[in-house]
Amino acid sequence: MRENMNKYLEKAEVLIEALPYIQRFNRKIIVVKYGGSAMVDGELKNNVIEDVTLLKLVGFKPIIVHGGGKEISRWVGKVGMEPKFINGLRVTDEETMEIAEMVLNKVNKELVTLVERLGVKAVGVSGKDGGLLKVDKKYSDGQDIGYVGEIKEVDPQILYDMLEKDFLPIVCPVGMDNEFHTYNINADDAACAIAKTMNAEKLAFLTDIEGVYKDYEDKDSLISELTIGEAEQLISDGNIGGGMLPKLGNCIDAIRSGVSRVHIMDGRIPHCLLLEIFTNKGIGTAIIGEAESRYYHEK
């Protein structure tokens, strides 16, 4: 009996620990960039959707911005084409763009279905809908990489309308240029641009790594909390490389543009989003402004 009571008390303590975070972010916009292995594994996908749905039900205003690079590569291979990359960016010719848009819309509606199964109303949109994401053609070190877009303008009205009607928006990272040509957009860039424009309270990146390390070779060097000044120092010291470099740059840019805090976490860890947002220590890396404090209940 005592053992069972201790288990119940532990659950109660978890709820109490979450209370100040629920109070702090109630009715606030939370942008979740969903990508990586958590999009491929069915169980992890369900965990992520459960997490975001719970955020919605406790009073947050979440927006999901999803990727789909692995699924696009799989379908490109199915039709006998070879995926091509320049400086880590997918070369997207007209045929690849057609496949990418079909695949991303398929992924988008699958996510809508998962949310709806949990009793929450969701709407899937692409960056083309309502002129949400306007782009210019993107180049990589001067090289033409096809129909890859650089976001130049965000019109978030369609997202505000959905949030006002109590829907959970799920955004597919595709946009148009001034001539209405369709472009693929990096999902990290799309999530960051939307978070900045909408003055989101939080921006969360679900990735395939645990967070930011002082030394990537030393897994014990994970940094739980990082100010933008410390993040810039890590970059200037040459401690950040690979795919984390543009991601951390997006984090710094988002905070300087008014986003309160940005989280980088491993989407392969079950319910990582809840653990990072609702617990004191979290499990990933939180990047914050110089004046921000992580422990709201200690203020």
Short mmCIF file of C-alpha atoms in Angstrom, two decimals:
data_model
loop_
_atom_site.label_atom_id
_atom_site.label_comp_id
_atom_site.label_asym_id
_atom_site.label_seq_id
_atom_site.Cartn_x
_atom_site.Cartn_y
_atom_site.Cartn_z
CA MET A 1 0.00 0.00 0.00
CA ARG A 2 2.80 2.42 0.94
CA GLU A 3 4.64 1.58 -2.29
CA ASN A 4 1.54 2.37 -4.35
CA MET A 5 1.06 5.61 -2.41
CA ASN A 6 4.65 6.66 -3.19
CA LYS A 7 3.98 6.12 -6.89
CA TYR A 8 0.88 8.33 -6.70
CA LEU A 9 2.83 11.00 -4.82
CA GLU A 10 5.56 10.95 -7.50
CA LYS A 11 2.92 11.53 -10.16
CA ALA A 12 1.47 14.39 -8.12
CA GLU A 13 4.94 15.95 -7.76
CA VAL A 14 5.40 15.85 -11.54
CA LEU A 15 2.10 17.69 -12.01
CA ILE A 16 3.03 20.29 -9.37
CA GLU A 17 6.43 20.82 -11.04
CA ALA A 18 4.63 21.46 -14.33
CA LEU A 19 2.20 23.99 -12.82
CA PRO A 20 4.37 27.15 -13.06
CA TYR A 21 5.20 26.33 -16.68
CA ILE A 22 1.53 25.80 -17.54
CA GLN A 23 0.71 29.14 -15.88
CA ARG A 24 3.57 30.93 -17.64
CA PHE A 25 2.71 29.72 -21.14
CA ASN A 26 -1.07 29.57 -20.94
CA ARG A 27 -2.56 31.04 -24.15
CA LYS A 28 0.93 31.60 -25.55
CA ILE A 29 2.03 30.52 -29.03
CA ILE A 30 4.46 27.59 -29.15
CA VAL A 31 6.02 26.67 -32.52
CA VAL A 32 7.22 23.06 -32.78
CA LYS A 33 9.50 22.09 -35.63
CA TYR A 34 8.96 18.37 -36.13
CA GLY A 35 11.48 16.38 -38.16
CA GLY A 36 14.19 13.73 -38.10
CA SER A 37 13.78 10.11 -37.05
CA ALA A 38 10.72 10.93 -34.93
CA MET A 39 8.82 11.35 -38.21
CA VAL A 40 9.75 7.88 -39.46
CA ASP A 41 9.20 5.72 -36.37
CA GLY A 42 5.49 5.15 -35.80
CA GLU A 43 5.67 5.00 -32.01
CA LEU A 44 7.79 8.15 -31.77
CA LYS A 45 5.39 9.91 -34.13
CA ASN A 46 2.48 9.06 -31.85
CA ASN A 47 4.47 10.31 -28.82
CA VAL A 48 5.19 13.66 -30.47
CA ILE A 49 1.57 14.17 -31.50
CA GLU A 50 0.40 13.23 -28.00
CA ASP A 51 2.81 15.79 -26.54
CA VAL A 52 1.64 18.61 -28.82
CA THR A 53 -2.00 17.68 -28.27
CA LEU A 54 -1.48 17.81 -24.50
CA LEU A 55 0.07 21.28 -24.85
CA LYS A 56 -3.06 22.35 -26.70
CA LEU A 57 -5.39 20.86 -24.09
CA VAL A 58 -3.65 22.55 -21.13
CA GLY A 59 -4.04 25.97 -22.73
CA PHE A 60 -1.03 26.49 -25.01
CA LYS A 61 -1.39 27.53 -28.66
CA PRO A 62 0.90 25.11 -30.50
CA ILE A 63 1.74 25.27 -34.20
CA ILE A 64 3.52 22.33 -35.84
CA VAL A 65 5.92 22.97 -38.72
CA HIS A 66 7.05 19.65 -40.14
CA GLY A 67 9.79 18.44 -42.43
CA GLY A 68 9.87 15.30 -44.52
CA GLY A 69 13.33 15.06 -46.07
CA LYS A 70 13.77 11.33 -45.43
CA GLU A 71 10.36 10.54 -46.89
CA ILE A 72 11.06 12.74 -49.93
CA SER A 73 14.35 10.91 -50.54
CA ARG A 74 12.53 7.57 -50.27
CA TRP A 75 9.96 8.55 -52.89
CA VAL A 76 12.57 10.10 -55.17
CA GLY A 77 14.35 6.73 -55.05
CA LYS A 78 11.09 4.91 -55.78
CA VAL A 79 10.73 6.66 -59.12
CA GLY A 80 14.34 5.84 -60.01
CA MET A 81 15.88 9.24 -59.33
CA GLU A 82 19.02 9.86 -57.29
CA PRO A 83 18.78 12.51 -54.54
CA LYS A 84 21.40 15.23 -55.07
CA PHE A 85 22.79 17.59 -52.43
CA ILE A 86 25.06 20.65 -52.59
CA ASN A 87 26.52 21.84 -49.26
CA GLY A 88 23.93 19.74 -47.44
CA LEU A 89 21.00 21.26 -49.36
CA ARG A 90 18.78 19.15 -51.60
CA VAL A 91 18.98 20.05 -55.28
CA THR A 92 15.33 20.38 -56.27
CA ASP A 93 14.61 20.34 -59.99
CA GLU A 94 11.06 20.65 -61.33
CA GLU A 95 10.34 16.91 -61.13
CA THR A 96 11.79 16.61 -57.62
CA MET A 97 9.74 19.61 -56.51
CA GLU A 98 6.57 17.92 -57.74
CA ILE A 99 7.43 14.78 -55.75
CA ALA A 100 8.41 16.82 -52.68
CA GLU A 101 5.13 18.72 -52.62
CA MET A 102 3.09 15.54 -52.96
CA VAL A 103 5.05 13.79 -50.20
CA LEU A 104 4.95 16.77 -47.83
CA ASN A 105 1.19 17.13 -48.28
CA LYS A 106 0.78 13.40 -47.63
CA VAL A 107 2.83 13.72 -44.41
CA ASN A 108 0.82 16.81 -43.46
CA LYS A 109 -2.54 15.05 -43.65
CA GLU A 110 -1.20 12.02 -41.78
CA LEU A 111 -0.30 14.34 -38.89
CA VAL A 112 -3.72 16.00 -39.05
CA THR A 113 -5.31 12.54 -38.77
CA LEU A 114 -3.22 11.65 -35.71
CA VAL A 115 -4.22 14.86 -33.93
CA GLU A 116 -7.88 14.43 -34.82
CA ARG A 117 -7.83 10.88 -33.39
CA LEU A 118 -6.92 12.41 -30.03
CA GLY A 119 -9.98 14.63 -30.06
CA VAL A 120 -8.38 17.92 -31.09
CA LYS A 121 -9.33 19.77 -34.27
CA ALA A 122 -6.36 20.29 -36.60
CA VAL A 123 -5.93 21.98 -39.98
CA GLY A 124 -3.07 21.27 -42.37
CA VAL A 125 -1.82 24.09 -44.58
CA SER A 126 1.17 24.68 -46.80
CA GLY A 127 3.12 27.90 -46.96
CA LYS A 128 1.26 28.59 -50.22
CA ASP A 129 -2.11 28.84 -48.46
CA GLY A 130 -3.17 32.40 -47.72
CA GLY A 131 0.25 33.63 -48.89
CA LEU A 132 1.73 32.32 -45.63
CA LEU A 133 5.31 31.96 -46.87
CA LYS A 134 6.68 34.17 -49.66
CA VAL A 135 10.12 33.24 -50.95
CA ASP A 136 12.97 34.20 -53.22
CA LYS A 137 15.10 31.62 -55.00
CA LYS A 138 17.89 30.37 -52.75
CA TYR A 139 21.48 29.76 -53.84
CA SER A 140 24.19 27.79 -52.05
CA ASP A 141 27.52 29.63 -52.25
CA GLY A 142 26.41 30.95 -55.63
CA GLN A 143 25.37 27.53 -56.91
CA ASP A 144 21.90 26.93 -58.34
CA ILE A 145 20.06 24.32 -56.27
CA GLY A 146 16.75 24.56 -58.12
CA TYR A 147 13.39 25.16 -56.50
CA VAL A 148 14.64 25.84 -52.99
CA GLY A 149 13.23 28.97 -51.40
CA GLU A 150 14.62 31.60 -49.04
CA ILE A 151 11.79 33.08 -46.96
CA LYS A 152 11.43 36.82 -47.51
CA GLU A 153 7.99 37.42 -45.98
CA VAL A 154 5.54 35.69 -43.65
CA ASP A 155 1.84 36.56 -43.65
CA PRO A 156 0.56 34.75 -40.52
CA GLN A 157 -3.09 35.80 -40.80
CA ILE A 158 -4.25 32.30 -41.73
CA LEU A 159 -2.52 30.90 -38.63
CA TYR A 160 -4.03 33.56 -36.36
CA ASP A 161 -7.46 32.77 -37.79
CA MET A 162 -7.04 29.06 -37.07
CA LEU A 163 -5.77 29.66 -33.53
CA GLU A 164 -8.69 32.00 -32.86
CA LYS A 165 -11.12 29.25 -33.95
CA ASP A 166 -9.30 26.80 -31.62
CA PHE A 167 -7.69 24.71 -34.36
CA LEU A 168 -4.17 23.29 -34.17
CA PRO A 169 -2.32 24.42 -37.35
CA ILE A 170 0.09 22.00 -39.03
CA VAL A 171 2.31 23.71 -41.61
CA CYS A 172 3.96 22.11 -44.64
CA PRO A 173 7.18 24.02 -45.62
CA VAL A 174 6.37 24.90 -49.23
CA GLY A 175 6.07 28.48 -50.50
CA MET A 176 5.74 30.63 -53.61
CA ASP A 177 7.73 33.42 -55.19
CA ASN A 178 6.33 36.58 -56.82
CA GLU A 179 5.66 34.65 -60.04
CA PHE A 180 3.76 31.95 -58.08
CA HIS A 181 6.35 29.26 -58.68
CA THR A 182 6.45 26.60 -55.97
CA TYR A 183 9.58 26.20 -53.81
CA ASN A 184 10.67 23.74 -51.14
CA ILE A 185 11.72 25.42 -47.87
CA ASN A 186 13.98 24.16 -45.10
CA ALA A 187 11.60 23.30 -42.24
CA ASP A 188 13.95 24.83 -39.62
CA ASP A 189 13.90 28.12 -41.53
CA ALA A 190 10.11 27.99 -41.88
CA ALA A 191 9.58 27.32 -38.16
CA CYS A 192 11.97 30.10 -37.19
CA ALA A 193 10.37 32.64 -39.56
CA ILE A 194 6.86 31.82 -38.33
CA ALA A 195 7.92 31.97 -34.66
CA LYS A 196 9.57 35.38 -35.17
CA THR A 197 6.67 36.89 -37.09
CA MET A 198 4.09 35.67 -34.58
CA ASN A 199 6.17 36.62 -31.52
CA ALA A 200 5.96 33.03 -30.28
CA GLU A 201 6.81 32.44 -26.64
CA LYS A 202 8.67 29.24 -27.48
CA LEU A 203 10.25 27.59 -30.50
CA ALA A 204 11.11 23.89 -30.12
CA PHE A 205 13.28 21.91 -32.54
CA LEU A 206 12.88 18.12 -32.50
CA THR A 207 16.12 16.73 -33.92
CA ASP A 208 18.24 13.57 -33.99
CA ILE A 209 20.69 14.83 -31.37
CA GLU A 210 20.23 15.51 -27.67
CA GLY A 211 21.03 19.22 -27.84
CA VAL A 212 24.10 21.46 -27.92
CA TYR A 213 27.41 20.05 -26.67
CA LYS A 214 30.53 21.94 -25.56
CA ASP A 215 32.40 19.07 -27.19
CA TYR A 216 30.37 16.89 -29.57
CA GLU A 217 32.73 13.96 -28.99
CA ASP A 218 32.02 14.10 -25.25
CA LYS A 219 28.37 13.16 -24.67
CA ASP A 220 28.68 14.29 -21.03
CA SER A 221 29.19 17.87 -22.20
CA LEU A 222 25.53 18.50 -23.09
CA ILE A 223 24.55 22.07 -22.20
CA SER A 224 21.14 22.33 -20.52
CA GLU A 225 20.85 26.11 -20.73
CA LEU A 226 22.58 28.61 -22.99
CA THR A 227 22.24 32.38 -23.34
CA ILE A 228 22.54 33.84 -26.82
CA GLY A 229 25.86 35.39 -25.78
CA GLU A 230 27.20 31.98 -24.77
CA ALA A 231 25.83 30.46 -27.98
CA GLU A 232 27.62 33.08 -30.09
CA GLN A 233 30.82 32.41 -28.15
CA LEU A 234 30.56 28.67 -28.88
CA ILE A 235 30.19 29.45 -32.58
CA SER A 236 33.09 31.92 -32.67
CA ASP A 237 35.30 29.43 -30.79
CA GLY A 238 34.66 26.87 -33.53
CA ASN A 239 32.92 24.42 -31.19
CA ILE A 240 29.78 24.21 -33.34
CA GLY A 241 29.74 22.63 -36.77
CA GLY A 242 27.72 20.55 -39.21
CA GLY A 243 23.95 20.81 -39.14
CA MET A 244 23.94 22.37 -35.67
CA LEU A 245 25.57 25.58 -36.95
CA PRO A 246 22.60 26.88 -39.02
CA LYS A 247 20.16 25.56 -36.39
CA LEU A 248 21.89 27.49 -33.59
CA GLY A 249 22.01 30.53 -35.86
CA ASN A 250 18.24 30.24 -36.28
CA CYS A 251 17.86 30.02 -32.49
CA ILE A 252 19.88 33.19 -31.91
CA ASP A 253 17.99 35.01 -34.65
CA ALA A 254 14.63 33.95 -33.20
CA ILE A 255 15.47 35.18 -29.69
CA ARG A 256 16.81 38.49 -30.97
CA SER A 257 13.48 38.86 -32.82
CA GLY A 258 11.40 38.43 -29.68
CA VAL A 259 10.94 34.67 -29.15
CA SER A 260 11.32 34.11 -25.41
CA ARG A 261 13.25 30.84 -25.57
CA VAL A 262 14.21 28.13 -28.00
CA HIS A 263 14.61 24.44 -27.24
CA ILE A 264 16.73 21.89 -29.10
CA MET A 265 15.98 18.29 -28.12
CA ASP A 266 16.24 14.70 -29.29
CA GLY A 267 12.93 13.70 -30.84
CA ARG A 268 13.90 10.04 -30.49
CA ILE A 269 13.39 10.28 -26.71
CA PRO A 270 9.75 9.46 -25.88
CA HIS A 271 7.79 12.55 -24.79
CA CYS A 272 10.90 14.74 -24.95
CA LEU A 273 8.77 17.81 -25.59
CA LEU A 274 6.89 17.48 -22.31
CA LEU A 275 10.07 16.70 -20.37
CA GLU A 276 11.86 19.75 -21.75
CA ILE A 277 8.98 22.20 -21.32
CA PHE A 278 7.44 21.04 -18.04
CA THR A 279 10.40 19.99 -15.88
CA ASN A 280 13.03 22.14 -14.15
CA LYS A 281 16.10 20.50 -15.64
CA GLY A 282 14.68 19.39 -18.97
CA ILE A 283 16.49 16.95 -21.24
CA GLY A 284 17.70 19.06 -24.16
CA THR A 285 19.23 22.51 -24.56
CA ALA A 286 17.27 25.69 -23.87
CA ILE A 287 18.61 28.85 -25.54
CA ILE A 288 17.41 31.99 -23.77
CA GLY A 289 17.84 35.75 -23.82
CA GLU A 290 20.37 37.33 -21.46
CA ALA A 291 17.67 38.56 -19.07
CA GLU A 292 15.62 35.35 -19.04
CA SER A 293 15.43 32.92 -16.11
CA ARG A 294 14.63 29.25 -16.61
CA TYR A 295 13.09 28.65 -13.17
CA TYR A 296 9.84 30.61 -13.25
CA HIS A 297 8.72 29.34 -9.83
CA GLU A 298 11.90 30.79 -8.29
CA LYS A 299 11.19 34.33 -9.40
#
